[in-house]
Amino acid sequence: MKKIFITGGTSGIGLSLAENFLNRGWFVGVCGRDTSKIPSSLSQNQNFYSYSADVLDLDQMKRVISEFSIRNNGLDVVIANAGISVGAKDGSLNFPLGRKVIEINVLGLMNTFEAAIENFKGRGHLVGVSSVAALSGLPGAAPYSASKAAVFRYCEALSLDLKNQNIDVSCICPGFIDTPLTKKNNHKMPFLMSSKEGAEKISNAILLKKPLYIFPKRMAFLMLVAEKMPRWLYRKVVLKLMSFVMPKKKREE
Ligand SMILES: NC(=O)c1ccc[n+]([C@@H]2O[C@H](COP(=O)([O-])OP(=O)(O)OC[C@H]3O[C@@H](n4cnc5c(N)ncnc54)[C@H](OP(=O)(O)O)[C@@H]3O)[C@@H](O)[C@H]2O)c1
């Protein structure tokens, strides 16, 4: 039986991915800082293991991933999914929170990958959860966009570096998924999908070992068009859109 470890498996996409892989008959390990959020229906599953760990603590990550791997006699896939998002559409900046976003989303993923590689025996698959926000600098989400762009390029480069070591690397860029992270958004979220549906799409991409998976298709199209625009045009279009979304007075406050 295959074994997968998922960070940020206590809620949202990570939790839905855990359910998805359990249904496929895999051994599943998850971690998060607060495992009490995991529904009892899941914790009672014999093939499910949960660990309390912070992705920012490399020693903790090494301990829990190797515990899971030893207990189940191997490790096939590790998904670095844990992440946070903060931002303010009125342009106000919060540098301490912004630093936290970069730390958890980028350094947390690097800690997870380091701990995972130590436990792969001859072959393995690393998966980084980025976002469509990686493709362009989004207003109100500077640290988040920057962190996801870093994850995107980090995974791309690693997929080249690790090819000769039989380690595959995938980067997943979801659009809007309905989770506790997006519940707090007070703006429109085009093409929003349930986390169950999102997890099904992500797990299929993982099984196919896609190096890059951007979804849903319509969101991928829009974001790839924005990415290809000359940057002066991108700024012009986005500033125009923002002027419709936010009254001028508010922008000047
Ligand atoms: N939802 C979307 O629309 C969307 C779109 C694109 C990308 N993403 C990405 O998908 C991933 C999952 O997001 P989500 O929407 O499922 O959010 P979520 O429901 O808020 O889940 C985030 C998960 O990350 C864990 N986490 C946060 N900080 C952690 C830390 N320091 N150490 C360990 N675990 C930590 C949380 O667990 P604890 O609180 O228990 O620590 C939780 O399980 C994130 O990387 C996010 O950026 C989401």
PDB file of N, CA and C in Angstrom, residues 16 19 59-60 63 88 112 126 135 138 183 219 233:
ATOM      1  N   SER A  16      -9.200  17.508   2.892  1.00  0.00           N
ATOM      2  CA  SER A  16      -9.904  16.849   1.773  1.00  0.00           C
ATOM      3  C   SER A  16      -8.955  15.923   1.004  1.00  0.00           C
ATOM      4  N   GLU A  19      -8.693  12.713   3.014  1.00  0.00           N
ATOM      5  CA  GLU A  19      -9.874  11.860   2.803  1.00  0.00           C
ATOM      6  C   GLU A  19      -9.800  11.181   1.437  1.00  0.00           C
ATOM      7  N   ASP A  59      13.195  20.350  13.098  1.00  0.00           N
ATOM      8  CA  ASP A  59      13.368  19.119  13.891  1.00  0.00           C
ATOM      9  C   ASP A  59      12.040  18.385  14.058  1.00  0.00           C
ATOM     10  N   GLN A  60      10.983  19.164  14.320  1.00  0.00           N
ATOM     11  CA  GLN A  60       9.656  18.540  14.453  1.00  0.00           C
ATOM     12  C   GLN A  60       9.247  17.871  13.151  1.00  0.00           C
ATOM     13  N   ARG A  63      11.077  14.698  12.694  1.00  0.00           N
ATOM     14  CA  ARG A  63      10.599  13.667  13.631  1.00  0.00           C
ATOM     15  C   ARG A  63       9.291  13.044  13.148  1.00  0.00           C
ATOM     16  N   ALA A  88      -5.014  42.942   2.531  1.00  0.00           N
ATOM     17  CA  ALA A  88      -6.071  43.937   2.685  1.00  0.00           C
ATOM     18  C   ALA A  88      -6.254  44.622   1.343  1.00  0.00           C
ATOM     19  N   THR A 112       9.686  20.994   4.987  1.00  0.00           N
ATOM     20  CA  THR A 112       8.938  19.759   4.690  1.00  0.00           C
ATOM     21  C   THR A 112       9.690  18.917   3.660  1.00  0.00           C
ATOM     22  N   LEU A 126       7.747  14.764  -4.396  1.00  0.00           N
ATOM     23  CA  LEU A 126       7.483  15.966  -3.594  1.00  0.00           C
ATOM     24  C   LEU A 126       6.421  16.797  -4.311  1.00  0.00           C
ATOM     25  N   LEU A 135       1.262  33.683 -10.381  1.00  0.00           N
ATOM     26  CA  LEU A 135       1.498  34.049 -11.782  1.00  0.00           C
ATOM     27  C   LEU A 135       1.579  35.548 -12.028  1.00  0.00           C
ATOM     28  N   LEU A 138      -0.719  40.131  -7.177  1.00  0.00           N
ATOM     29  CA  LEU A 138      -2.125  40.487  -7.016  1.00  0.00           C
ATOM     30  C   LEU A 138      -2.288  41.596  -5.988  1.00  0.00           C
ATOM     31  N   LYS A 183     -12.907  31.602   3.329  1.00  0.00           N
ATOM     32  CA  LYS A 183     -14.181  32.017   3.936  1.00  0.00           C
ATOM     33  C   LYS A 183     -14.103  33.479   4.379  1.00  0.00           C
ATOM     34  N   MET A 219      -9.763  29.722 -14.868  1.00  0.00           N
ATOM     35  CA  MET A 219      -8.913  30.594 -14.047  1.00  0.00           C
ATOM     36  C   MET A 219      -7.470  30.536 -14.557  1.00  0.00           C
ATOM     37  N   LEU A 233       1.069  46.995 -19.226  1.00  0.00           N
ATOM     38  CA  LEU A 233      -0.336  46.776 -19.585  1.00  0.00           C
ATOM     39  C   LEU A 233      -1.068  46.091 -18.424  1.00  0.00           C
TER      40      LEU A 233
END
